Amino acid sequence: MPIQPLIDAATAALNMAEPKPPFSPQEARIEANRCLFCFDAPCIMACPTGIDIPTFIRKITTDNLTGAARTILEANVLGASCARVCPTQMLCEGACVMLDLEKDPIQIGRLQRHATDHVAAVGIDVLHGAAHTNGRKVAILGAGPAGLGCAAELARLGYEATVYDKKPAGGGLNTYGIAYYKMRPQVSLDEVRMIERLGVAFRYGVEIGRDVQPADLLRDHDAVFIGIGLGGANRLGIPGEDLPEVVDALAFIEWIHTRPLAEVPVGRRVAVLGCGNTAIDAVTQAKRLGADEATIIYRRGADDMSAYPFEYDLAKTDGATFLFDTVPVEVVAQDGHVVGLKLAKTTACDVRAAVVPGTEWIQPFDLVLKAVGQEKQAGLLGRLFPGLKVDAKGRVEYDPATMQTSLPTVFVGGDAASGGREVVNAVAEGKKAARGIHALLAGAAESGPIQPSRLGMPDGAVGSGFDAPVRVHELEAALKRG
Ligand code: SF4
């Protein structure tokens, strides 16, 4: 049977409510006043974007929420979404000195949300683009966190930044791939609109290599930033993988973000393959959307999973079950639809988990979500940008100080460079790449315009002929319409 939506709109809204409500003004002041405003604060060191945390918290103690938001957003333009999706327990809050004093850490994430929500609610722009552009153009490939971090920094430095993305709206993973109960896509769309107001142009529905050729981008821009993230889910390589109810976990999460909650199809018995944070987001949302059973299947043991411990605890609280040391060996079908998985126990080996012969059994499922990692894009990028060096693990090679690749005017950041880290790391890398681009082009400005030969491109490459930029608010409407 094809899968169907399982619950009504009111129940879905209740189940998908945010776990922690925003602070009231009084709660925020009380929490901010707990901060010790440490010198050489370890929380700052633990933040990949280096937000001056004690400074913004001090501003909250005096009700200067606009100033607090400015401190946050100047360091991290996606401060509103990071306040919701950062694993703060592992970053700033995990480094808070209050823990050494055997007290609860300062709730930095919630305070950050308090300040950034304030400026969003009252419509104050605390960041501004440069008063004059410097005439230099940069193409940003990918409107996800890395691309947005790069574009915003470039706009503030005076560059004409244009972001290209194949989706109908910007934000990347923040708009399409985060658990709905952690963050509404509107928060991410509002951030994109804020960056648009800095002077950044966005062109959506554009796929590099199909609609736009890299040669044209290189010819028409002074630099290119690659922030396209990762590709589709890795293949399982087992019979039945192409059945309609075997779905990429990120695609399932995107369904939740692009259609009414009560119209999202969910299986009664859901299997989630993998045990990273995407797997946890998928299994918890499947349960919250009405699945009777939602089971994580992982080839190794609990100690080996890449999901954070607090995410694991959340999934258990939501009623998810875990099958460790287990792999699927076949997707079982009836009349063209998934009815189960043939599973087998594994034994840990040095390199990969191996199936234990004779341990196979069939377990009923009607939806299988793949969260077994995503394909790297380096091969594709290597074909699109001849000369781009890729390492033995299939990652684009780059200078970590500047994010510059083997092609002098091509920079990279986010998952396309790292292979998959947190949103905040992607923002930091995008920003670092913007500084690297600025260092390159500001140096070039002193020695004359960059010639095509310096871009690694022949003279006389063809023009691009892009359509007029599409405005974000039009795409928000398109996204809501699905
Ligand atoms: Fe405040 Fe904790 Fe940072 Fe110290 S480490 S400044 S107490 S948030």
CSV table of C-alpha atoms and ligand atoms in Angstrom, one decimal:
chain,number,residue,atom,x,y,z
A,1,MET,CA,0.0,0.0,0.0
A,2,PRO,CA,1.3,3.5,-0.8
A,3,ILE,CA,1.9,5.5,2.4
A,4,GLN,CA,-0.6,8.1,3.5
A,5,PRO,CA,-0.8,11.1,5.9
A,6,LEU,CA,-1.8,9.8,9.4
A,7,ILE,CA,-2.8,12.6,11.6
A,8,ASP,CA,-5.0,15.8,11.5
A,9,ALA,CA,-3.6,19.3,11.4
A,10,ALA,CA,-4.2,20.1,15.1
A,11,THR,CA,-2.5,17.0,16.3
A,12,ALA,CA,0.4,17.6,14.0
A,13,ALA,CA,0.8,21.2,15.1
A,14,LEU,CA,0.8,20.1,18.7
A,15,ASN,CA,3.4,17.3,18.1
A,16,MET,CA,5.7,19.6,16.1
A,17,ALA,CA,5.7,22.4,18.8
A,18,GLU,CA,9.1,23.7,19.7
A,19,PRO,CA,10.5,21.8,22.7
A,20,LYS,CA,11.7,25.0,24.5
A,21,PRO,CA,9.5,28.1,24.2
A,22,PRO,CA,11.3,31.5,23.8
A,23,PHE,CA,12.3,33.4,26.9
A,24,SER,CA,10.0,36.1,28.2
A,25,PRO,CA,11.8,39.4,28.7
A,26,GLN,CA,12.0,38.8,32.5
A,27,GLU,CA,13.4,35.3,32.0
A,28,ALA,CA,16.0,36.5,29.6
A,29,ARG,CA,17.1,39.3,32.0
A,30,ILE,CA,17.4,36.8,34.9
A,31,GLU,CA,19.4,34.3,32.7
A,32,ALA,CA,21.6,37.0,31.3
A,33,ASN,CA,22.4,38.2,34.9
A,34,ARG,CA,23.7,34.7,35.8
A,35,CYS,CA,26.6,35.2,33.3
A,36,LEU,CA,30.0,35.9,34.8
A,37,PHE,CA,31.2,37.9,31.7
A,38,CYS,CA,34.4,36.0,31.7
A,39,PHE,CA,37.7,37.4,30.5
A,40,ASP,CA,39.0,35.3,27.6
A,41,ALA,CA,35.6,33.6,27.7
A,42,PRO,CA,35.8,30.0,26.7
A,43,CYS,CA,32.3,30.2,25.2
A,44,ILE,CA,33.7,32.5,22.5
A,45,MET,CA,36.5,30.1,21.7
A,46,ALA,CA,34.0,27.3,21.4
A,47,CYS,CA,31.8,29.2,18.8
A,48,PRO,CA,33.0,28.6,15.3
A,49,THR,CA,31.9,32.1,14.3
A,50,GLY,CA,33.5,33.7,17.4
A,51,ILE,CA,30.4,35.5,18.6
A,52,ASP,CA,31.4,37.8,21.5
A,53,ILE,CA,29.0,36.0,23.8
A,54,PRO,CA,29.6,37.9,27.1
A,55,THR,CA,29.2,41.2,25.3
A,56,PHE,CA,25.8,40.3,23.8
A,57,ILE,CA,24.6,38.8,27.1
A,58,ARG,CA,25.7,42.0,29.0
A,59,LYS,CA,23.6,44.0,26.5
A,60,ILE,CA,20.5,41.8,27.3
A,61,THR,CA,21.0,42.6,31.0
A,62,THR,CA,20.3,46.3,30.1
A,63,ASP,CA,17.5,45.5,27.7
A,64,ASN,CA,19.6,46.6,24.8
A,65,LEU,CA,18.3,43.8,22.6
A,66,THR,CA,19.1,45.6,19.3
A,67,GLY,CA,22.7,46.0,20.4
A,68,ALA,CA,22.9,42.4,21.4
A,69,ALA,CA,21.5,41.3,18.1
A,70,ARG,CA,24.1,43.5,16.3
A,71,THR,CA,26.9,41.8,18.3
A,72,ILE,CA,25.6,38.4,17.3
A,73,LEU,CA,24.8,39.1,13.6
A,74,GLU,CA,28.0,40.9,12.9
A,75,ALA,CA,29.8,37.7,13.8
A,76,ASN,CA,27.2,35.2,12.4
A,77,VAL,CA,24.7,36.5,10.0
A,78,LEU,CA,22.6,33.3,10.6
A,79,GLY,CA,22.5,33.9,14.3
A,80,ALA,CA,18.8,33.4,14.5
A,81,SER,CA,18.8,29.9,12.9
A,82,CYS,CA,22.0,29.0,14.8
A,83,ALA,CA,20.3,29.9,18.0
A,84,ARG,CA,17.9,27.1,17.3
A,85,VAL,CA,19.9,24.4,15.5
A,86,CYS,CA,23.4,24.7,17.0
A,87,PRO,CA,24.3,21.8,19.3
A,88,THR,CA,25.1,24.4,22.0
A,89,GLN,CA,25.7,21.6,24.5
A,90,MET,CA,28.7,20.6,22.4
A,91,LEU,CA,29.9,24.2,21.6
A,92,CYS,CA,29.4,27.4,23.6
A,93,GLU,CA,27.3,26.0,26.5
A,94,GLY,CA,29.5,23.0,26.7
A,95,ALA,CA,32.5,25.3,27.3
A,96,CYS,CA,30.7,27.6,29.8
A,97,VAL,CA,32.7,28.0,33.1
A,98,MET,CA,29.4,27.5,35.1
A,99,LEU,CA,29.9,23.8,34.4
A,100,ASP,CA,33.2,23.9,36.3
A,101,LEU,CA,31.3,25.5,39.2
A,102,GLU,CA,28.8,22.6,39.0
A,103,LYS,CA,26.0,24.8,37.9
A,104,ASP,CA,23.9,24.8,34.8
A,105,PRO,CA,25.6,26.5,31.9
A,106,ILE,CA,24.2,29.8,30.7
A,107,GLN,CA,21.5,29.2,28.1
A,108,ILE,CA,23.4,31.0,25.4
A,109,GLY,CA,21.3,29.6,22.5
A,110,ARG,CA,18.0,30.8,24.0
A,111,LEU,CA,19.5,34.2,24.9
A,112,GLN,CA,20.8,34.5,21.3
A,113,ARG,CA,17.3,33.7,20.0
A,114,HIS,CA,15.8,36.3,22.4
A,115,ALA,CA,17.9,39.0,20.9
A,116,THR,CA,17.7,38.0,17.2
A,117,ASP,CA,14.0,37.4,17.4
A,118,HIS,CA,13.6,40.9,18.8
A,119,VAL,CA,15.1,42.7,15.7
A,120,ALA,CA,13.2,40.3,13.4
A,121,ALA,CA,9.9,41.1,15.1
A,122,VAL,CA,10.3,44.9,15.2
A,123,GLY,CA,11.9,45.0,11.7
A,124,ILE,CA,15.2,46.5,12.6
A,125,ASP,CA,18.1,45.9,10.2
A,126,VAL,CA,21.3,45.9,12.4
A,127,LEU,CA,23.5,45.0,9.4
A,128,HIS,CA,24.0,47.2,6.3
A,129,GLY,CA,25.6,46.6,3.0
A,130,ALA,CA,28.5,48.9,1.9
A,131,ALA,CA,27.4,52.4,0.9
A,132,HIS,CA,29.2,52.0,-2.4
A,133,THR,CA,30.1,48.8,-4.4
A,134,ASN,CA,33.7,48.4,-5.5
A,135,GLY,CA,32.6,47.1,-8.9
A,136,ARG,CA,33.9,43.5,-8.2
A,137,LYS,CA,31.5,40.7,-8.8
A,138,VAL,CA,31.4,37.3,-7.0
A,139,ALA,CA,29.3,34.3,-7.9
A,140,ILE,CA,28.1,32.2,-5.0
A,141,LEU,CA,27.0,28.7,-5.8
A,142,GLY,CA,24.5,27.5,-3.3
A,143,ALA,CA,22.2,29.5,-1.1
A,144,GLY,CA,22.8,27.4,2.0
A,145,PRO,CA,24.5,28.5,5.2
A,146,ALA,CA,28.0,28.6,3.6
A,147,GLY,CA,26.8,30.6,0.6
A,148,LEU,CA,24.8,33.0,2.7
A,149,GLY,CA,27.7,33.5,5.1
A,150,CYS,CA,30.0,34.3,2.2
A,151,ALA,CA,27.5,36.5,0.4
A,152,ALA,CA,26.6,38.6,3.4
A,153,GLU,CA,30.3,39.3,4.2
A,154,LEU,CA,31.1,40.2,0.6
A,155,ALA,CA,28.1,42.6,0.5
A,156,ARG,CA,29.3,44.3,3.6
A,157,LEU,CA,32.8,44.6,2.0
A,158,GLY,CA,31.3,46.3,-1.1
A,159,TYR,CA,31.2,43.4,-3.5
A,160,GLU,CA,28.3,42.6,-5.9
A,161,ALA,CA,27.5,39.1,-4.8
A,162,THR,CA,25.0,36.9,-6.8
A,163,VAL,CA,23.8,33.7,-5.3
A,164,TYR,CA,22.7,30.8,-7.5
A,165,ASP,CA,20.7,27.9,-6.2
A,166,LYS,CA,18.6,25.2,-7.9
A,167,LYS,CA,15.9,25.3,-5.2
A,168,PRO,CA,12.9,27.7,-5.4
A,169,ALA,CA,14.0,29.5,-2.2
A,170,GLY,CA,17.2,30.1,-0.3
A,171,GLY,CA,18.5,28.9,3.1
A,172,GLY,CA,19.6,25.4,2.0
A,173,LEU,CA,19.5,22.9,4.8
A,174,ASN,CA,18.1,25.6,7.2
A,175,THR,CA,15.0,26.0,5.0
A,176,TYR,CA,14.5,22.4,3.8
A,177,GLY,CA,16.4,20.0,6.0
A,178,ILE,CA,16.1,20.8,9.8
A,179,ALA,CA,13.6,19.0,12.0
A,180,TYR,CA,10.4,21.2,11.9
A,181,TYR,CA,10.1,21.2,15.7
A,182,LYS,CA,13.6,22.7,16.0
A,183,MET,CA,13.1,25.5,13.5
A,184,ARG,CA,10.4,26.7,11.2
A,185,PRO,CA,11.5,27.4,7.7
A,186,GLN,CA,10.3,31.0,8.0
A,187,VAL,CA,13.2,31.8,10.3
A,188,SER,CA,15.6,30.8,7.6
A,189,LEU,CA,13.6,32.6,4.8
A,190,ASP,CA,13.7,35.8,7.0
A,191,GLU,CA,17.4,35.5,7.2
A,192,VAL,CA,17.7,35.2,3.4
A,193,ARG,CA,15.5,38.3,3.0
A,194,MET,CA,17.7,40.2,5.4
A,195,ILE,CA,20.8,39.2,3.3
A,196,GLU,CA,19.0,40.3,0.2
A,197,ARG,CA,18.5,43.7,1.9
A,198,LEU,CA,22.3,43.9,2.2
A,199,GLY,CA,22.4,44.1,-1.6
A,200,VAL,CA,22.9,40.4,-2.4
A,201,ALA,CA,21.1,39.2,-5.6
A,202,PHE,CA,19.5,35.7,-5.6
A,203,ARG,CA,18.8,33.6,-8.7
A,204,TYR,CA,16.8,30.4,-8.0
A,205,GLY,CA,15.9,27.4,-10.1
A,206,VAL,CA,19.4,27.5,-11.6
A,207,GLU,CA,21.5,24.4,-11.8
A,208,ILE,CA,25.2,24.8,-12.4
A,209,GLY,CA,26.3,22.9,-15.5
A,210,ARG,CA,22.8,22.7,-16.8
A,211,ASP,CA,21.4,26.3,-16.8
A,212,VAL,CA,24.6,28.1,-16.1
A,213,GLN,CA,28.1,27.1,-17.3
A,214,PRO,CA,31.0,27.4,-14.9
A,215,ALA,CA,33.1,28.9,-17.7
A,216,ASP,CA,30.6,31.8,-18.0
A,217,LEU,CA,30.6,32.3,-14.2
A,218,LEU,CA,34.3,32.5,-14.2
A,219,ARG,CA,34.4,34.9,-17.1
A,220,ASP,CA,31.7,37.2,-15.8
A,221,HIS,CA,32.8,37.3,-12.1
A,222,ASP,CA,36.0,38.2,-10.4
A,223,ALA,CA,35.7,35.1,-8.1
A,224,VAL,CA,33.5,32.1,-7.5
A,225,PHE,CA,32.5,30.6,-4.2
A,226,ILE,CA,31.4,26.9,-4.2
A,227,GLY,CA,28.9,26.2,-1.3
A,228,ILE,CA,26.7,23.6,-2.9
A,229,GLY,CA,26.8,21.2,0.1
A,230,LEU,CA,26.5,17.4,-0.5
A,231,GLY,CA,24.6,15.4,-3.1
A,232,GLY,CA,21.9,12.8,-2.7
A,233,ALA,CA,21.8,9.9,-0.2
A,234,ASN,CA,24.5,7.2,-0.6
A,235,ARG,CA,23.2,4.1,-2.3
A,236,LEU,CA,22.5,1.1,-0.1
A,237,GLY,CA,23.4,-1.4,-2.8
A,238,ILE,CA,20.7,-3.9,-1.8
A,239,PRO,CA,17.7,-5.4,-3.8
A,240,GLY,CA,14.6,-3.4,-3.6
A,241,GLU,CA,16.3,0.0,-3.0
A,242,ASP,CA,14.5,1.7,-5.8
A,243,LEU,CA,11.0,0.9,-4.6
A,244,PRO,CA,8.8,4.1,-4.1
A,245,GLU,CA,8.7,3.8,-0.3
A,246,VAL,CA,12.5,3.9,0.0
A,247,VAL,CA,13.2,7.6,0.5
A,248,ASP,CA,16.2,9.8,1.3
A,249,ALA,CA,15.7,11.0,4.9
A,250,LEU,CA,16.4,14.6,3.8
A,251,ALA,CA,13.7,14.3,1.1
A,252,PHE,CA,11.3,13.2,3.8
A,253,ILE,CA,12.2,16.2,6.0
A,254,GLU,CA,11.8,18.4,2.9
A,255,TRP,CA,8.2,17.1,2.5
A,256,ILE,CA,7.5,18.3,6.0
A,257,HIS,CA,8.8,21.8,5.2
A,258,THR,CA,7.1,22.2,1.9
A,259,ARG,CA,3.5,20.9,2.5
A,260,PRO,CA,0.9,21.2,5.3
A,261,LEU,CA,1.9,18.9,8.2
A,262,ALA,CA,-1.4,16.9,7.9
A,263,GLU,CA,-0.6,16.2,4.2
A,264,VAL,CA,2.8,14.6,4.8
A,265,PRO,CA,2.7,10.9,3.9
A,266,VAL,CA,4.2,8.7,6.7
A,267,GLY,CA,4.4,4.9,7.1
A,268,ARG,CA,2.8,3.1,10.0
A,269,ARG,CA,6.0,1.3,10.5
A,270,VAL,CA,9.0,3.4,9.6
A,271,ALA,CA,12.6,2.2,9.3
A,272,VAL,CA,15.4,4.8,9.4
A,273,LEU,CA,18.8,3.5,8.2
A,274,GLY,CA,21.8,5.2,9.8
A,275,CYS,CA,22.3,6.8,13.2
A,276,GLY,CA,23.6,10.3,12.6
A,277,ASN,CA,21.7,13.5,13.5
A,278,THR,CA,19.7,13.4,10.2
A,279,ALA,CA,18.5,9.9,11.2
A,280,ILE,CA,17.4,11.2,14.5
A,281,ASP,CA,15.5,14.2,12.9
A,282,ALA,CA,13.8,11.7,10.6
A,283,VAL,CA,12.8,9.2,13.2
A,284,THR,CA,11.5,11.7,15.7
A,285,GLN,CA,9.4,13.5,13.0
A,286,ALA,CA,8.0,10.2,11.7
A,287,LYS,CA,6.8,9.4,15.2
A,288,ARG,CA,5.4,12.9,15.7
A,289,LEU,CA,3.5,12.6,12.4
A,290,GLY,CA,1.7,9.5,13.5
A,291,ALA,CA,3.9,6.5,12.8
A,292,ASP,CA,3.0,3.6,15.1
A,293,GLU,CA,6.6,2.4,15.1
A,294,ALA,CA,9.8,4.2,14.1
A,295,THR,CA,13.0,2.2,14.3
A,296,ILE,CA,16.6,3.2,13.8
A,297,ILE,CA,18.7,0.5,12.2
A,298,TYR,CA,22.4,0.9,12.6
A,299,ARG,CA,25.2,-1.5,11.6
A,300,ARG,CA,27.3,-0.7,14.6
A,301,GLY,CA,26.7,-0.3,18.3
A,302,ALA,CA,25.4,2.7,20.4
A,303,ASP,CA,29.0,3.8,21.2
A,304,ASP,CA,29.8,4.2,17.5
A,305,MET,CA,26.8,6.3,16.4
A,306,SER,CA,27.5,9.9,15.2
A,307,ALA,CA,24.3,11.3,16.7
A,308,TYR,CA,24.8,13.5,19.7
A,309,PRO,CA,23.8,11.9,23.0
A,310,PHE,CA,21.1,14.4,23.7
A,311,GLU,CA,19.6,13.7,20.2
A,312,TYR,CA,19.6,10.0,21.0
A,313,ASP,CA,17.8,10.7,24.3
A,314,LEU,CA,15.2,12.8,22.5
A,315,ALA,CA,14.5,10.0,20.0
A,316,LYS,CA,14.0,7.5,22.8
A,317,THR,CA,11.7,10.0,24.6
A,318,ASP,CA,9.7,10.3,21.4
A,319,GLY,CA,9.2,6.5,21.3
A,320,ALA,CA,11.7,5.5,18.7
A,321,THR,CA,13.4,2.2,19.0
A,322,PHE,CA,16.9,1.2,18.1
A,323,LEU,CA,18.3,-1.9,16.4
A,324,PHE,CA,22.0,-1.8,16.8
A,325,ASP,CA,24.5,-4.1,15.1
A,326,THR,CA,22.0,-4.7,12.4
A,327,VAL,CA,22.0,-4.2,8.6
A,328,PRO,CA,19.3,-4.4,5.9
A,329,VAL,CA,20.2,-7.0,3.3
A,330,GLU,CA,17.0,-6.6,1.1
A,331,VAL,CA,13.9,-4.5,0.9
A,332,VAL,CA,11.0,-6.8,0.8
A,333,ALA,CA,8.1,-5.8,-1.6
A,334,GLN,CA,4.6,-6.9,-2.4
A,335,ASP,CA,2.7,-5.6,-5.4
A,336,GLY,CA,5.4,-3.1,-6.0
A,337,HIS,CA,5.3,-1.6,-2.5
A,338,VAL,CA,7.6,-2.0,0.5
A,339,VAL,CA,6.3,-4.4,3.2
A,340,GLY,CA,9.5,-5.0,5.1
A,341,LEU,CA,13.2,-5.3,5.4
A,342,LYS,CA,15.3,-8.5,5.5
A,343,LEU,CA,17.7,-7.7,8.3
A,344,ALA,CA,20.8,-9.4,9.6
A,345,LYS,CA,23.0,-9.0,12.7
A,346,THR,CA,26.6,-7.7,12.3
A,347,THR,CA,29.8,-8.2,14.0
A,348,ALA,CA,32.3,-5.3,14.3
A,349,CYS,CA,35.4,-5.5,12.2
A,350,ASP,CA,38.3,-3.1,11.9
A,351,VAL,CA,37.1,-1.6,8.7
A,352,ARG,CA,33.3,-2.3,8.4
A,353,ALA,CA,30.6,-4.2,10.1
A,354,ALA,CA,30.2,-7.7,8.6
A,355,VAL,CA,27.0,-9.8,8.4
A,356,VAL,CA,26.8,-12.8,10.7
A,357,PRO,CA,25.7,-15.7,8.6
A,358,GLY,CA,22.4,-17.3,9.5
A,359,THR,CA,21.0,-14.4,11.5
A,360,GLU,CA,18.7,-13.0,8.8
A,361,TRP,CA,15.0,-12.2,9.6
A,362,ILE,CA,12.2,-10.2,8.0
A,363,GLN,CA,10.7,-7.3,9.9
A,364,PRO,CA,7.6,-5.5,8.6
A,365,PHE,CA,8.0,-1.8,7.5
A,366,ASP,CA,6.1,0.3,5.0
A,367,LEU,CA,8.5,3.3,4.7
A,368,VAL,CA,12.3,3.1,4.7
A,369,LEU,CA,14.3,6.3,5.2
A,370,LYS,CA,17.9,6.4,4.1
A,371,ALA,CA,20.2,8.5,6.4
A,372,VAL,CA,23.4,6.7,5.5
A,373,GLY,CA,25.4,9.8,4.5
A,374,GLN,CA,25.3,11.8,1.3
A,375,GLU,CA,27.4,11.7,-1.8
A,376,LYS,CA,30.3,14.0,-2.1
A,377,GLN,CA,30.2,16.4,-5.0
A,378,ALA,CA,33.9,16.7,-5.7
A,379,GLY,CA,33.7,14.5,-8.8
A,380,LEU,CA,31.0,16.7,-10.2
A,381,LEU,CA,32.9,19.8,-9.3
A,382,GLY,CA,36.1,18.4,-10.8
A,383,ARG,CA,34.2,18.0,-14.1
A,384,LEU,CA,32.6,21.4,-13.9
A,385,PHE,CA,35.8,23.2,-13.0
A,386,PRO,CA,38.7,21.5,-14.8
A,387,GLY,CA,41.8,21.9,-12.7
A,388,LEU,CA,40.1,21.8,-9.4
A,389,LYS,CA,42.1,19.4,-7.2
A,390,VAL,CA,40.3,16.7,-5.2
A,391,ASP,CA,41.9,14.6,-2.4
A,392,ALA,CA,41.9,10.9,-2.0
A,393,LYS,CA,38.6,11.0,0.0
A,394,GLY,CA,36.8,12.9,-2.7
A,395,ARG,CA,36.9,16.3,-1.1
A,396,VAL,CA,37.9,19.5,-2.8
A,397,GLU,CA,41.4,20.6,-1.8
A,398,TYR,CA,41.6,24.1,-0.3
A,399,ASP,CA,43.8,26.4,1.8
A,400,PRO,CA,42.2,26.3,5.3
A,401,ALA,CA,43.3,29.8,6.0
A,402,THR,CA,41.5,31.3,3.0
A,403,MET,CA,39.3,28.5,1.6
A,404,GLN,CA,41.0,29.1,-1.7
A,405,THR,CA,41.1,26.0,-4.0
A,406,SER,CA,43.7,25.0,-6.5
A,407,LEU,CA,42.0,27.4,-8.9
A,408,PRO,CA,43.1,30.9,-7.8
A,409,THR,CA,39.7,32.6,-8.1
A,410,VAL,CA,37.6,29.7,-6.9
A,411,PHE,CA,36.9,29.3,-3.2
A,412,VAL,CA,34.9,26.6,-1.3
A,413,GLY,CA,33.2,26.2,2.0
A,414,GLY,CA,30.6,24.3,4.0
A,415,ASP,CA,29.8,20.7,3.4
A,416,ALA,CA,31.3,20.8,-0.1
A,417,ALA,CA,34.7,21.3,1.6
A,418,SER,CA,34.3,19.6,5.0
A,419,GLY,CA,32.1,16.7,3.9
A,420,GLY,CA,29.4,17.5,6.5
A,421,ARG,CA,29.5,19.5,9.7
A,422,GLU,CA,27.2,21.9,11.6
A,423,VAL,CA,25.4,24.9,10.2
A,424,VAL,CA,27.6,27.2,12.2
A,425,ASN,CA,30.8,25.7,10.7
A,426,ALA,CA,29.4,26.3,7.2
A,427,VAL,CA,28.6,30.0,8.0
A,428,ALA,CA,32.1,30.5,9.5
A,429,GLU,CA,33.8,28.9,6.4
A,430,GLY,CA,31.7,31.0,4.1
A,431,LYS,CA,32.7,34.2,5.9
A,432,LYS,CA,36.3,33.1,5.9
A,433,ALA,CA,36.2,32.5,2.2
A,434,ALA,CA,34.7,36.0,1.7
A,435,ARG,CA,37.7,37.4,3.6
A,436,GLY,CA,40.0,35.2,1.4
A,437,ILE,CA,38.3,36.6,-1.8
A,438,HIS,CA,38.7,40.1,-0.5
A,439,ALA,CA,42.4,39.6,0.2
A,440,LEU,CA,42.9,38.3,-3.3
A,441,LEU,CA,40.8,40.9,-5.1
A,442,ALA,CA,41.9,43.9,-2.9
A,443,GLY,CA,45.5,42.8,-3.8
A,444,ALA,CA,44.5,42.6,-7.4
A,445,ALA,CA,43.0,46.0,-7.3
A,446,GLU,CA,46.4,47.5,-6.6
A,447,SER,CA,47.9,45.8,-9.6
A,448,GLY,CA,45.1,46.3,-12.1
A,449,PRO,CA,42.1,44.3,-13.3
A,450,ILE,CA,42.1,40.6,-13.2
A,451,GLN,CA,42.6,39.2,-16.7
A,452,PRO,CA,40.8,36.1,-18.0
A,453,SER,CA,44.1,34.2,-18.1
A,454,ARG,CA,44.5,34.7,-14.3
A,455,LEU,CA,41.1,33.1,-13.9
A,456,GLY,CA,42.2,30.0,-15.5
A,457,MET,CA,39.9,30.7,-18.4
A,458,PRO,CA,40.6,31.4,-22.1
A,459,ASP,CA,39.8,34.9,-23.4
A,460,GLY,CA,36.5,35.3,-25.1
A,461,ALA,CA,34.4,32.8,-23.2
A,462,VAL,CA,30.7,33.1,-24.0
A,463,GLY,CA,28.3,35.3,-22.0
A,464,SER,CA,25.7,33.9,-19.6
A,465,GLY,CA,22.5,35.8,-20.4
A,466,PHE,CA,20.8,35.3,-16.9
A,467,ASP,CA,17.3,36.4,-16.3
A,468,ALA,CA,16.6,39.2,-13.9
A,469,PRO,CA,17.1,38.3,-10.2
A,470,VAL,CA,14.2,36.6,-8.5
A,471,ARG,CA,13.1,38.2,-5.3
A,472,VAL,CA,12.9,36.1,-2.1
A,473,HIS,CA,9.3,37.0,-1.2
A,474,GLU,CA,8.1,35.6,-4.5
A,475,LEU,CA,9.8,32.4,-3.8
A,476,GLU,CA,8.5,32.1,-0.3
A,477,ALA,CA,5.0,32.2,-1.8
A,478,ALA,CA,6.1,29.5,-4.3
A,479,LEU,CA,7.5,27.4,-1.5
A,480,LYS,CA,4.3,27.6,0.6
A,481,ARG,CA,2.3,26.6,-2.5
A,482,GLY,CA,4.5,23.6,-2.8
B,1,SF4,FE1,29.1,33.8,30.6
B,1,SF4,FE2,29.6,31.1,30.5
B,1,SF4,FE3,30.6,32.6,28.6
B,1,SF4,FE4,31.6,32.9,31.1
B,1,SF4,S1,31.7,31.1,29.7
B,1,SF4,S2,31.0,34.5,29.6
B,1,SF4,S3,29.7,32.5,32.3
B,1,SF4,S4,28.4,32.3,29.0
